[in-house]
mmCIF file of C-alpha atoms in Angstrom:
data_model
loop_
_atom_site.group_PDB
_atom_site.id
_atom_site.type_symbol
_atom_site.label_atom_id
_atom_site.label_comp_id
_atom_site.label_asym_id
_atom_site.label_seq_id
_atom_site.Cartn_x
_atom_site.Cartn_y
_atom_site.Cartn_z
ATOM 1 C CA MET H 1 0.000 0.000 0.000
ATOM 2 C CA ILE H 2 1.251 3.514 -0.890
ATOM 3 C CA ILE H 3 0.421 6.597 1.202
ATOM 4 C CA ASN H 4 2.764 9.302 -0.234
ATOM 5 C CA HIS H 5 0.772 9.455 -3.476
ATOM 6 C CA ASN H 6 -2.963 8.812 -3.188
ATOM 7 C CA MET H 7 -3.676 8.243 -6.854
ATOM 8 C CA PRO H 8 -7.421 7.604 -6.473
ATOM 9 C CA ALA H 9 -7.751 10.896 -4.580
ATOM 10 C CA LEU H 10 -5.580 12.707 -7.132
ATOM 11 C CA ASN H 11 -7.664 11.412 -10.010
ATOM 12 C CA THR H 12 -10.899 12.268 -8.248
ATOM 13 C CA TYR H 13 -9.585 15.760 -7.474
ATOM 14 C CA ASN H 14 -8.789 16.353 -11.157
ATOM 15 C CA ARG H 15 -12.298 15.305 -12.127
ATOM 16 C CA LEU H 16 -13.758 17.497 -9.403
ATOM 17 C CA SER H 17 -11.753 20.507 -10.662
ATOM 18 C CA ALA H 18 -12.913 19.890 -14.228
ATOM 19 C CA ASN H 19 -16.515 19.554 -13.118
ATOM 20 C CA ASN H 20 -16.281 22.752 -11.070
ATOM 21 C CA THR H 21 -14.806 24.596 -14.069
ATOM 22 C CA GLN H 22 -17.621 23.441 -16.326
ATOM 23 C CA THR H 23 -20.172 24.343 -13.679
ATOM 24 C CA SER H 24 -18.697 27.859 -13.404
ATOM 25 C CA LYS H 25 -18.846 28.289 -17.178
ATOM 26 C CA SER H 26 -22.467 27.133 -17.212
ATOM 27 C CA LEU H 27 -23.294 29.597 -14.422
ATOM 28 C CA GLU H 28 -21.610 32.399 -16.393
ATOM 29 C CA LYS H 29 -23.534 31.567 -19.552
ATOM 30 C CA LEU H 30 -26.830 31.262 -17.706
ATOM 31 C CA SER H 31 -26.327 34.525 -15.852
ATOM 32 C CA SER H 32 -25.285 36.500 -18.993
ATOM 33 C CA GLY H 33 -27.489 34.749 -21.518
ATOM 34 C CA LEU H 34 -24.501 34.544 -23.857
ATOM 35 C CA ARG H 35 -22.833 31.479 -25.248
ATOM 36 C CA ILE H 36 -19.677 33.515 -25.980
ATOM 37 C CA ASN H 37 -18.495 35.602 -23.038
ATOM 38 C CA ARG H 38 -14.824 35.695 -23.989
ATOM 39 C CA ALA H 39 -12.756 34.864 -27.027
ATOM 40 C CA GLY H 40 -11.802 31.501 -25.520
ATOM 41 C CA ASP H 41 -15.438 30.366 -25.650
ATOM 42 C CA ASP H 42 -15.473 30.542 -29.476
ATOM 43 C CA ALA H 43 -12.789 32.629 -31.161
ATOM 44 C CA ALA H 44 -14.268 32.491 -34.675
ATOM 45 C CA GLY H 45 -17.810 32.997 -33.399
ATOM 46 C CA LEU H 46 -16.689 36.052 -31.424
ATOM 47 C CA ALA H 47 -15.163 37.686 -34.529
ATOM 48 C CA ILE H 48 -18.236 36.954 -36.626
ATOM 49 C CA SER H 49 -20.692 38.182 -34.012
ATOM 50 C CA GLU H 50 -18.752 41.404 -33.364
ATOM 51 C CA LYS H 51 -18.857 42.184 -37.091
ATOM 52 C CA MET H 52 -22.583 41.535 -37.046
ATOM 53 C CA ARG H 53 -23.002 43.779 -34.012
ATOM 54 C CA GLY H 54 -21.268 46.606 -35.845
ATOM 55 C CA GLN H 55 -23.633 46.174 -38.799
ATOM 56 C CA ILE H 56 -26.698 46.028 -36.549
ATOM 57 C CA ARG H 57 -25.796 49.215 -34.708
ATOM 58 C CA GLY H 58 -24.983 50.892 -38.010
ATOM 59 C CA LEU H 59 -28.367 49.883 -39.442
ATOM 60 C CA ASP H 60 -30.172 51.166 -36.359
ATOM 61 C CA GLN H 61 -28.344 54.504 -36.593
ATOM 62 C CA ALA H 62 -29.089 54.669 -40.330
ATOM 63 C CA GLN H 63 -32.782 54.374 -39.465
ATOM 64 C CA ARG H 64 -32.475 57.364 -37.147
ATOM 65 C CA ASN H 65 -30.546 59.219 -39.852
ATOM 66 C CA ALA H 66 -33.338 58.597 -42.353
ATOM 67 C CA GLN H 67 -35.939 59.773 -39.857
ATOM 68 C CA ASP H 68 -33.940 62.971 -39.247
ATOM 69 C CA SER H 69 -33.665 63.440 -43.013
ATOM 70 C CA ILE H 70 -37.428 63.140 -43.357
ATOM 71 C CA SER H 71 -37.820 65.807 -40.667
ATOM 72 C CA MET H 72 -35.489 68.105 -42.595
ATOM 73 C CA ILE H 73 -37.340 67.531 -45.857
ATOM 74 C CA GLN H 74 -40.667 68.175 -44.164
ATOM 75 C CA THR H 75 -39.288 71.473 -42.858
ATOM 76 C CA ALA H 76 -38.247 72.566 -46.345
ATOM 77 C CA GLU H 77 -41.458 71.340 -47.920
ATOM 78 C CA GLY H 78 -43.538 73.138 -45.293
ATOM 79 C CA ALA H 79 -41.784 76.401 -46.135
ATOM 80 C CA LEU H 80 -42.416 75.848 -49.841
ATOM 81 C CA ASN H 81 -46.079 75.258 -49.073
ATOM 82 C CA GLU H 82 -46.261 78.842 -47.838
ATOM 83 C CA THR H 83 -44.275 80.017 -50.868
ATOM 84 C CA HIS H 84 -46.910 78.351 -53.025
ATOM 85 C CA SER H 85 -49.656 80.213 -51.190
ATOM 86 C CA ILE H 86 -47.847 83.510 -51.755
ATOM 87 C CA LEU H 87 -47.388 82.783 -55.462
ATOM 88 C CA GLN H 88 -51.059 81.949 -55.855
ATOM 89 C CA ARG H 89 -51.930 85.292 -54.271
ATOM 90 C CA MET H 90 -49.436 87.084 -56.531
ATOM 91 C CA ARG H 91 -50.960 85.400 -59.569
ATOM 92 C CA GLU H 92 -54.395 86.482 -58.423
ATOM 93 C CA LEU H 93 -53.162 90.056 -58.099
ATOM 94 C CA ALA H 94 -51.483 89.940 -61.525
ATOM 95 C CA VAL H 95 -54.724 88.732 -63.111
ATOM 96 C CA GLN H 96 -56.552 91.537 -61.344
ATOM 97 C CA ALA H 97 -54.019 94.095 -62.561
ATOM 98 C CA SER H 98 -54.397 92.794 -66.132
ATOM 99 C CA ASN H 99 -57.892 94.230 -66.258
ATOM 100 C CA ASP H 100 -57.992 97.760 -67.652
ATOM 101 C CA THR H 101 -60.889 98.638 -65.386
ATOM 102 C CA ASN H 102 -58.122 99.409 -62.892
ATOM 103 C CA THR H 103 -56.665 102.882 -62.902
ATOM 104 C CA LYS H 104 -52.984 103.662 -62.560
ATOM 105 C CA VAL H 105 -53.567 104.336 -58.864
ATOM 106 C CA ASP H 106 -55.323 100.994 -58.461
ATOM 107 C CA ARG H 107 -52.444 99.161 -60.074
ATOM 108 C CA GLY H 108 -50.050 101.058 -57.836
ATOM 109 C CA GLU H 109 -51.832 99.654 -54.780
ATOM 110 C CA ILE H 110 -51.676 96.156 -56.259
ATOM 111 C CA GLN H 111 -47.971 96.717 -56.905
ATOM 112 C CA LYS H 112 -47.406 97.452 -53.211
ATOM 113 C CA GLU H 113 -48.775 94.063 -52.182
ATOM 114 C CA ILE H 114 -46.798 92.285 -54.881
ATOM 115 C CA ASN H 115 -43.642 94.003 -53.623
ATOM 116 C CA GLN H 116 -44.286 92.846 -50.068
ATOM 117 C CA LEU H 117 -45.126 89.306 -51.133
ATOM 118 C CA THR H 118 -41.932 89.147 -53.183
ATOM 119 C CA ASP H 119 -39.943 90.262 -50.146
ATOM 120 C CA GLU H 120 -41.665 87.587 -48.060
ATOM 121 C CA ILE H 121 -40.648 84.888 -50.554
ATOM 122 C CA ASP H 122 -37.054 86.019 -50.093
ATOM 123 C CA ARG H 123 -37.413 86.067 -46.305
ATOM 124 C CA ILE H 124 -38.737 82.509 -46.265
ATOM 125 C CA ALA H 125 -35.906 81.347 -48.535
ATOM 126 C CA ASN H 126 -33.245 83.060 -46.423
ATOM 127 C CA THR H 127 -34.498 82.036 -42.972
ATOM 128 C CA THR H 128 -35.813 78.487 -43.368
ATOM 129 C CA GLU H 129 -33.387 76.322 -41.399
ATOM 130 C CA PHE H 130 -33.017 72.848 -39.952
ATOM 131 C CA ASN H 131 -30.447 72.417 -37.201
ATOM 132 C CA THR H 132 -29.086 75.891 -38.107
ATOM 133 C CA GLN H 133 -28.550 74.858 -41.753
ATOM 134 C CA LYS H 134 -30.172 76.884 -44.537
ATOM 135 C CA LEU H 135 -32.467 74.759 -46.660
ATOM 136 C CA ILE H 136 -33.942 76.664 -49.589
ATOM 137 C CA ASP H 137 -31.522 79.539 -50.137
ATOM 138 C CA GLY H 138 -29.580 77.640 -52.823
ATOM 139 C CA SER H 139 -26.504 76.979 -50.691
ATOM 140 C CA LYS H 140 -27.220 73.237 -50.914
ATOM 141 C CA LYS H 141 -28.673 73.000 -54.387
ATOM 142 C CA GLY H 142 -26.188 70.256 -55.219
ATOM 143 C CA LEU H 143 -26.248 70.910 -58.944
ATOM 144 C CA VAL H 144 -23.725 72.298 -61.364
ATOM 145 C CA ASP H 145 -24.929 73.852 -64.611
ATOM 146 C CA LYS H 146 -23.351 72.365 -67.694
ATOM 147 C CA GLU H 147 -22.312 74.488 -70.650
ATOM 148 C CA ASN H 148 -25.037 73.388 -73.030
ATOM 149 C CA SER H 149 -28.545 74.655 -72.315
ATOM 150 C CA GLN H 150 -31.848 74.510 -74.099
ATOM 151 C CA VAL H 151 -35.221 76.190 -73.788
ATOM 152 C CA THR H 152 -38.784 75.044 -73.861
ATOM 153 C CA LEU H 153 -41.194 77.308 -75.726
ATOM 154 C CA GLN H 154 -44.739 77.201 -74.400
ATOM 155 C CA VAL H 155 -47.199 78.773 -76.788
ATOM 156 C CA ASN H 156 -50.790 79.835 -76.353
ATOM 157 C CA THR H 157 -51.478 80.732 -79.976
ATOM 158 C CA LYS H 158 -53.341 80.019 -83.170
ATOM 159 C CA GLN H 159 -52.513 77.084 -85.409
ATOM 160 C CA ASP H 160 -51.118 79.272 -88.176
ATOM 161 C CA ILE H 161 -48.431 80.850 -85.966
ATOM 162 C CA LYS H 162 -45.157 78.908 -85.984
ATOM 163 C CA ILE H 163 -41.989 79.045 -83.880
ATOM 164 C CA SER H 164 -38.621 78.007 -85.219
ATOM 165 C CA GLY H 165 -34.942 78.845 -84.930
ATOM 166 C CA SER H 166 -32.074 77.871 -82.709
ATOM 167 C CA ALA H 167 -32.556 77.164 -79.004
ATOM 168 C CA PRO H 168 -31.055 80.138 -77.169
ATOM 169 C CA THR H 169 -27.991 78.987 -75.271
ATOM 170 C CA ALA H 170 -27.438 82.517 -73.974
ATOM 171 C CA LEU H 171 -30.799 82.582 -72.242
ATOM 172 C CA ALA H 172 -30.307 83.479 -68.586
ATOM 173 C CA SER H 173 -33.694 82.243 -67.378
ATOM 174 C CA SER H 174 -37.356 82.396 -68.285
ATOM 175 C CA GLY H 175 -39.245 85.129 -69.990
ATOM 176 C CA VAL H 176 -42.456 86.048 -71.782
ATOM 177 C CA ILE H 177 -43.164 87.295 -75.287
ATOM 178 C CA ILE H 178 -46.573 88.884 -75.945
ATOM 179 C CA ILE H 179 -47.597 89.538 -79.537
ATOM 180 C CA THR H 180 -50.528 91.935 -79.908
ATOM 181 C CA ALA H 181 -52.529 93.179 -82.851
ATOM 182 C CA GLY H 182 -52.649 96.966 -82.646
ATOM 183 C CA SER H 183 -50.192 99.614 -81.517
ATOM 184 C CA LEU H 184 -48.656 99.764 -78.038
ATOM 185 C CA ALA H 185 -48.266 102.885 -75.996
ATOM 186 C CA SER H 186 -44.602 103.305 -75.109
ATOM 187 C CA ALA H 187 -45.259 104.779 -71.673
ATOM 188 C CA GLY H 188 -44.454 102.499 -68.749
ATOM 189 C CA PHE H 189 -42.279 100.074 -70.696
ATOM 190 C CA PHE H 190 -38.617 99.451 -70.007
ATOM 191 C CA ASN H 191 -36.244 99.166 -72.903
ATOM 192 C CA ASP H 192 -32.803 100.025 -71.543
ATOM 193 C CA GLY H 193 -31.125 97.501 -73.867
ATOM 194 C CA THR H 194 -28.719 96.283 -71.180
ATOM 195 C CA GLY H 195 -30.575 93.461 -69.524
ATOM 196 C CA GLY H 196 -33.226 92.976 -72.148
ATOM 197 C CA VAL H 197 -35.647 92.539 -69.309
ATOM 198 C CA MET H 198 -38.518 94.444 -70.762
ATOM 199 C CA ALA H 199 -38.692 95.736 -74.282
ATOM 200 C CA THR H 200 -41.276 96.710 -76.860
ATOM 201 C CA ALA H 201 -40.870 96.801 -80.580
ATOM 202 C CA ALA H 202 -43.412 97.667 -83.223
ATOM 203 C CA VAL H 203 -43.727 95.325 -86.173
ATOM 204 C CA GLY H 204 -45.222 96.383 -89.488
ATOM 205 C CA GLY H 205 -48.935 96.131 -89.968
ATOM 206 C CA GLY H 206 -49.878 97.231 -86.481
ATOM 207 C CA ILE H 207 -48.393 94.160 -84.767
ATOM 208 C CA SER H 208 -46.437 94.856 -81.551
ATOM 209 C CA ILE H 209 -44.138 92.586 -79.551
ATOM 210 C CA TYR H 210 -43.553 92.971 -75.821
ATOM 211 C CA ILE H 211 -40.749 91.060 -74.062
ATOM 212 C CA ALA H 212 -40.645 90.592 -70.282
ATOM 213 C CA GLY H 213 -38.635 88.459 -67.901
ATOM 214 C CA GLN H 214 -35.061 87.778 -66.894
ATOM 215 C CA LEU H 215 -33.608 87.646 -70.386
ATOM 216 C CA THR H 216 -30.267 88.625 -71.779
ATOM 217 C CA THR H 217 -30.211 91.455 -74.309
ATOM 218 C CA ALA H 218 -33.210 90.988 -76.591
ATOM 219 C CA THR H 219 -33.995 92.721 -79.881
ATOM 220 C CA VAL H 220 -36.776 92.374 -82.417
ATOM 221 C CA ALA H 221 -36.523 92.649 -86.202
ATOM 222 C CA ALA H 222 -39.734 93.661 -87.994
ATOM 223 C CA LEU H 223 -40.957 91.206 -90.608
ATOM 224 C CA GLY H 224 -44.343 92.695 -91.302
ATOM 225 C CA ASN H 225 -47.529 90.685 -90.939
ATOM 226 C CA THR H 226 -45.703 87.429 -91.685
ATOM 227 C CA GLY H 227 -43.819 87.359 -88.396
ATOM 228 C CA ALA H 228 -40.773 88.640 -86.574
ATOM 229 C CA THR H 229 -37.278 87.589 -85.599
ATOM 230 C CA ILE H 230 -36.348 87.860 -81.923
ATOM 231 C CA THR H 231 -32.676 87.786 -81.026
ATOM 232 C CA ILE H 232 -31.822 86.741 -77.451
ATOM 233 C CA GLY H 233 -28.120 87.053 -76.816
ATOM 234 C CA THR H 234 -26.521 85.393 -79.821
ATOM 235 C CA ASP H 235 -29.460 83.152 -80.633
ATOM 236 C CA VAL H 236 -32.549 83.658 -82.701
ATOM 237 C CA ILE H 237 -36.201 82.700 -82.364
ATOM 238 C CA THR H 238 -38.294 83.128 -85.513
ATOM 239 C CA LEU H 239 -42.025 83.720 -85.337
ATOM 240 C CA SER H 240 -43.812 83.172 -88.619
ATOM 241 C CA GLY H 241 -47.400 82.981 -89.756
ATOM 242 C CA ASN H 242 -50.362 85.059 -90.747
ATOM 243 C CA PHE H 243 -50.330 87.707 -88.017
ATOM 244 C CA ALA H 244 -52.662 89.810 -90.143
ATOM 245 C CA SER H 245 -55.428 87.347 -89.311
ATOM 246 C CA MET H 246 -55.323 88.408 -85.664
ATOM 247 C CA SER H 247 -58.193 90.552 -84.492
ATOM 248 C CA SER H 248 -57.437 93.993 -83.130
ATOM 249 C CA GLY H 249 -56.357 93.691 -79.499
ATOM 250 C CA GLU H 250 -55.872 89.919 -79.716
ATOM 251 C CA SER H 251 -52.711 88.702 -77.946
ATOM 252 C CA ILE H 252 -50.517 85.646 -78.281
ATOM 253 C CA THR H 253 -48.393 84.704 -75.276
ATOM 254 C CA ILE H 254 -45.189 82.693 -75.624
ATOM 255 C CA GLY H 255 -43.552 81.455 -72.428
ATOM 256 C CA ILE H 256 -39.808 80.842 -72.626
ATOM 257 C CA LYS H 257 -38.396 78.518 -69.985
ATOM 258 C CA ALA H 258 -34.691 77.853 -69.715
ATOM 259 C CA LYS H 259 -33.800 74.176 -69.406
ATOM 260 C CA ILE H 260 -30.210 73.742 -68.305
ATOM 261 C CA ASP H 261 -28.544 70.351 -68.009
ATOM 262 C CA GLN H 262 -27.254 69.867 -64.495
ATOM 263 C CA SER H 263 -25.087 67.368 -62.681
ATOM 264 C CA THR H 264 -24.841 66.477 -59.006
ATOM 265 C CA LYS H 265 -22.140 68.055 -56.870
ATOM 266 C CA ILE H 266 -21.726 66.290 -53.535
ATOM 267 C CA ASP H 267 -19.912 69.098 -51.717
ATOM 268 C CA ASP H 268 -22.873 71.452 -52.070
ATOM 269 C CA SER H 269 -25.582 68.894 -51.335
ATOM 270 C CA PHE H 270 -27.192 67.221 -48.371
ATOM 271 C CA SER H 271 -25.582 63.795 -48.072
ATOM 272 C CA MET H 272 -27.848 61.429 -46.152
ATOM 273 C CA GLN H 273 -26.165 58.335 -44.700
ATOM 274 C CA ILE H 274 -28.818 55.644 -44.945
ATOM 275 C CA GLY H 275 -26.676 52.519 -44.608
ATOM 276 C CA ALA H 276 -24.357 50.861 -42.123
ATOM 277 C CA ASN H 277 -21.293 51.135 -44.359
ATOM 278 C CA SER H 278 -19.318 53.867 -46.070
ATOM 279 C CA GLY H 279 -20.781 55.144 -49.314
ATOM 280 C CA GLN H 280 -24.321 53.977 -48.570
ATOM 281 C CA ASN H 281 -25.916 57.377 -48.878
ATOM 282 C CA ILE H 282 -28.183 59.449 -51.086
ATOM 283 C CA ILE H 283 -27.467 62.955 -52.316
ATOM 284 C CA VAL H 284 -30.251 65.522 -52.099
ATOM 285 C CA GLY H 285 -30.040 69.069 -53.401
ATOM 286 C CA ILE H 286 -32.634 71.762 -52.776
ATOM 287 C CA ASN H 287 -32.649 74.562 -55.323
ATOM 288 C CA SER H 288 -32.859 78.206 -54.389
ATOM 289 C CA MET H 289 -36.402 79.408 -53.859
ATOM 290 C CA LYS H 290 -35.502 83.087 -53.723
ATOM 291 C CA ALA H 291 -37.601 85.482 -55.759
ATOM 292 C CA LYS H 292 -34.770 86.237 -58.180
ATOM 293 C CA ASP H 293 -34.169 82.524 -58.826
ATOM 294 C CA LEU H 294 -37.908 82.113 -59.393
ATOM 295 C CA ASN H 295 -37.668 84.944 -61.956
ATOM 296 C CA LEU H 296 -39.888 87.174 -59.844
ATOM 297 C CA ARG H 297 -37.392 90.025 -59.772
ATOM 298 C CA GLN H 298 -36.293 92.043 -62.775
ATOM 299 C CA THR H 299 -33.826 94.684 -63.810
ATOM 300 C CA ALA H 300 -35.628 97.766 -65.034
ATOM 301 C CA ASN H 301 -34.175 101.115 -66.135
ATOM 302 C CA GLY H 302 -30.893 100.261 -64.478
ATOM 303 C CA GLU H 303 -32.633 99.409 -61.188
ATOM 304 C CA ALA H 304 -31.680 95.877 -60.198
ATOM 305 C CA ASP H 305 -33.861 93.245 -58.557
ATOM 306 C CA VAL H 306 -37.228 94.948 -58.400
ATOM 307 C CA ALA H 307 -40.443 92.989 -58.058
ATOM 308 C CA LEU H 308 -42.521 92.135 -61.101
ATOM 309 C CA ARG H 309 -44.193 95.221 -62.533
ATOM 310 C CA VAL H 310 -47.970 95.314 -63.053
ATOM 311 C CA GLY H 311 -48.273 98.963 -64.060
ATOM 312 C CA ASN H 312 -50.195 98.235 -67.271
ATOM 313 C CA TYR H 313 -51.921 95.430 -69.101
ATOM 314 C CA TYR H 314 -48.811 94.066 -70.797
ATOM 315 C CA GLN H 315 -46.695 94.071 -67.664
ATOM 316 C CA ALA H 316 -49.462 92.383 -65.657
ATOM 317 C CA SER H 317 -50.159 89.843 -68.396
ATOM 318 C CA GLY H 318 -46.479 88.987 -68.640
ATOM 319 C CA ALA H 319 -46.329 88.735 -64.845
ATOM 320 C CA VAL H 320 -49.106 86.117 -64.902
ATOM 321 C CA THR H 321 -46.985 83.860 -67.117
ATOM 322 C CA LEU H 322 -43.820 84.441 -65.084
ATOM 323 C CA ILE H 323 -45.668 83.659 -61.840
ATOM 324 C CA ASN H 324 -47.104 80.532 -63.484
ATOM 325 C CA ASN H 325 -43.561 79.435 -64.266
ATOM 326 C CA ALA H 326 -42.535 80.160 -60.660
ATOM 327 C CA ILE H 327 -45.438 78.073 -59.366
ATOM 328 C CA GLU H 328 -44.349 75.200 -61.601
ATOM 329 C CA GLN H 329 -40.777 75.585 -60.373
ATOM 330 C CA VAL H 330 -41.843 75.413 -56.721
ATOM 331 C CA SER H 331 -44.172 72.508 -57.505
ATOM 332 C CA ALA H 332 -41.300 70.620 -59.132
ATOM 333 C CA GLU H 333 -39.130 71.191 -56.062
ATOM 334 C CA ARG H 334 -41.867 70.068 -53.670
ATOM 335 C CA SER H 335 -42.522 67.031 -55.854
ATOM 336 C CA LYS H 336 -38.826 66.149 -55.737
ATOM 337 C CA LEU H 337 -38.744 66.510 -51.945
ATOM 338 C CA GLY H 338 -41.898 64.413 -51.605
ATOM 339 C CA ALA H 339 -40.359 61.688 -53.755
ATOM 340 C CA VAL H 340 -37.231 61.688 -51.592
ATOM 341 C CA GLN H 341 -39.358 61.502 -48.444
ATOM 342 C CA ASN H 342 -41.269 58.495 -49.805
ATOM 343 C CA ARG H 343 -37.959 56.897 -50.724
ATOM 344 C CA LEU H 344 -36.648 57.428 -47.203
ATOM 345 C CA GLU H 345 -39.767 55.860 -45.719
ATOM 346 C CA HIS H 346 -39.120 52.735 -47.782
ATOM 347 C CA THR H 347 -35.472 52.925 -46.728
ATOM 348 C CA ILE H 348 -36.483 52.898 -43.064
ATOM 349 C CA SER H 349 -38.645 49.813 -43.602
ATOM 350 C CA ASN H 350 -35.806 48.038 -45.387
ATOM 351 C CA LEU H 351 -33.288 48.990 -42.698
ATOM 352 C CA ASN H 352 -35.635 47.738 -39.996
ATOM 353 C CA THR H 353 -36.012 44.382 -41.777
ATOM 354 C CA SER H 354 -32.253 44.069 -42.326
ATOM 355 C CA SER H 355 -31.521 44.902 -38.699
ATOM 356 C CA GLU H 356 -34.075 42.344 -37.514
ATOM 357 C CA ASN H 357 -32.679 39.557 -39.686
ATOM 358 C CA LEU H 358 -29.075 40.358 -38.805
ATOM 359 C CA THR H 359 -29.951 40.464 -35.103
ATOM 360 C CA ALA H 360 -31.448 36.992 -35.408
ATOM 361 C CA ALA H 361 -28.254 35.770 -37.097
ATOM 362 C CA GLU H 362 -26.075 37.358 -34.418
ATOM 363 C CA SER H 363 -28.249 35.814 -31.721
ATOM 364 C CA ARG H 364 -27.751 32.330 -33.148
ATOM 365 C CA VAL H 365 -23.997 32.825 -32.947
ATOM 366 C CA ARG H 366 -23.694 34.662 -29.650
ATOM 367 C CA ASP H 367 -26.662 33.794 -27.430
ATOM 368 C CA VAL H 368 -26.902 30.682 -25.275
ATOM 369 C CA ASP H 369 -29.631 28.072 -25.481
ATOM 370 C CA MET H 370 -30.905 28.422 -21.925
ATOM 371 C CA ALA H 371 -32.643 25.038 -21.780
ATOM 372 C CA LYS H 372 -29.622 23.183 -23.067
ATOM 373 C CA GLU H 373 -27.241 25.079 -20.780
ATOM 374 C CA MET H 374 -29.454 24.409 -17.746
ATOM 375 C CA MET H 375 -29.238 20.724 -18.606
ATOM 376 C CA ASN H 376 -25.430 20.987 -18.782
ATOM 377 C CA PHE H 377 -25.377 22.876 -15.480
ATOM 378 C CA GLN H 378 -27.426 20.194 -13.728
ATOM 379 C CA LYS H 379 -25.179 17.491 -15.137
ATOM 380 C CA ASN H 380 -21.961 19.257 -14.082
ATOM 381 C CA ASN H 381 -23.426 20.113 -10.681
ATOM 382 C CA ILE H 382 -24.325 16.475 -10.017
ATOM 383 C CA LEU H 383 -20.915 15.322 -11.204
ATOM 384 C CA SER H 384 -19.224 17.860 -8.898
ATOM 385 C CA GLN H 385 -21.212 16.644 -5.912
ATOM 386 C CA ALA H 386 -20.410 13.020 -6.792
ATOM 387 C CA ALA H 387 -16.698 13.848 -7.199
ATOM 388 C CA GLN H 388 -16.690 15.522 -3.771
ATOM 389 C CA ALA H 389 -18.151 12.380 -2.208
ATOM 390 C CA MET H 390 -15.680 10.155 -4.002
ATOM 391 C CA LEU H 391 -12.770 12.408 -2.958
ATOM 392 C CA ALA H 392 -13.820 11.920 0.643
ATOM 393 C CA GLN H 393 -13.825 8.151 0.144
ATOM 394 C CA ALA H 394 -10.409 8.262 -1.592
ATOM 395 C CA ASN H 395 -8.948 10.251 1.297
ATOM 396 C CA GLN H 396 -10.068 7.539 3.716
ATOM 397 C CA GLN H 397 -8.245 4.697 1.886
ATOM 398 C CA PRO H 398 -4.659 5.438 3.171
ATOM 399 C CA GLN H 399 -5.907 5.174 6.753
ATOM 400 C CA GLY H 400 -6.245 1.417 6.210
ATOM 401 C CA VAL H 401 -2.499 1.076 6.581
ATOM 402 C CA LEU H 402 -2.825 1.876 10.282
ATOM 403 C CA GLN H 403 -4.519 -1.473 10.809
ATOM 404 C CA LEU H 404 -1.185 -3.122 10.102
ATOM 405 C CA LEU H 405 0.283 -1.496 13.266
ATOM 406 C CA ARG H 406 -2.056 -3.316 15.641
#
């Protein structure tokens, strides 16, 4: 019999230590709810789950980003809603001023309100902010004008009146051409020749042409009753047809709308991070909604940036078309913002689904199966108790040698 080395006790002690270690790990997993509490539990699983955690938190933050972006868009769109209301009132006033039942004094009073409404459009554009950032002043329009530009000619005319010629690339913005049968009084019209903002020119046969809007230098060449040639900058628009068939006082209105190709510029845009990783963003630009950029301010007789004039029929009639164009411009911007908002709402739904699915995947890697771990804990606990009892028995075996001394 050997007493210096109690091998049964040593073996039992090793098993007891192992059982206690497993029991401690089971307790740790049950108390934390995690299968992986340290790298040693599952090194590869830890790396995978940490990557998933980063994606999940990124997706959750992207959802909040998208919600903040919607709030910003709603702020801008709400401001443009009021701009729309102002433009509708200005159009109403311009239609009122177009009626020659109004005296010069009456039109002067209408002009006062138009001036104030124009100033209010500028105030809204300059002061609308979200988190101290300007929204509709053009500082974040995100677009760069390309060299080539074209125009769209909108005509309210008779079938026998034609428009042809090159598309004016020198056109600064939109304008209005009004062709009228009968002579025009020259009083109250601006024809300084520098900005080409407002000009009148008589064409043979009693036909007159009135040009209004933010145009470059514009001139008219008389072509008699068959039409006229209008030069805007270096480009030419030709009007042809039987103008002699127009009744006295009948007018034809031609709306000129500049259409400039544009490209996105990230530095001057709102970049909305809507993904968990770099580069997962959308670029949103909001064009300037100032009165000048809506072509509601003109240069007249050397006086820059004055509100649309409604001092006579032709000015008021031209103002109606220019305000119509401004309304369409604001509508287009609101439509764009609404489309982006709808897109962001779908983005939020997609991010929520992705986060949910990735969380489930991360849970399968990282979380513990409580039922299974409780079973392991009970097993290890019973084995520990049994090992303790057997260690007590093994410690009693060497005492048998004392019986040999009797």
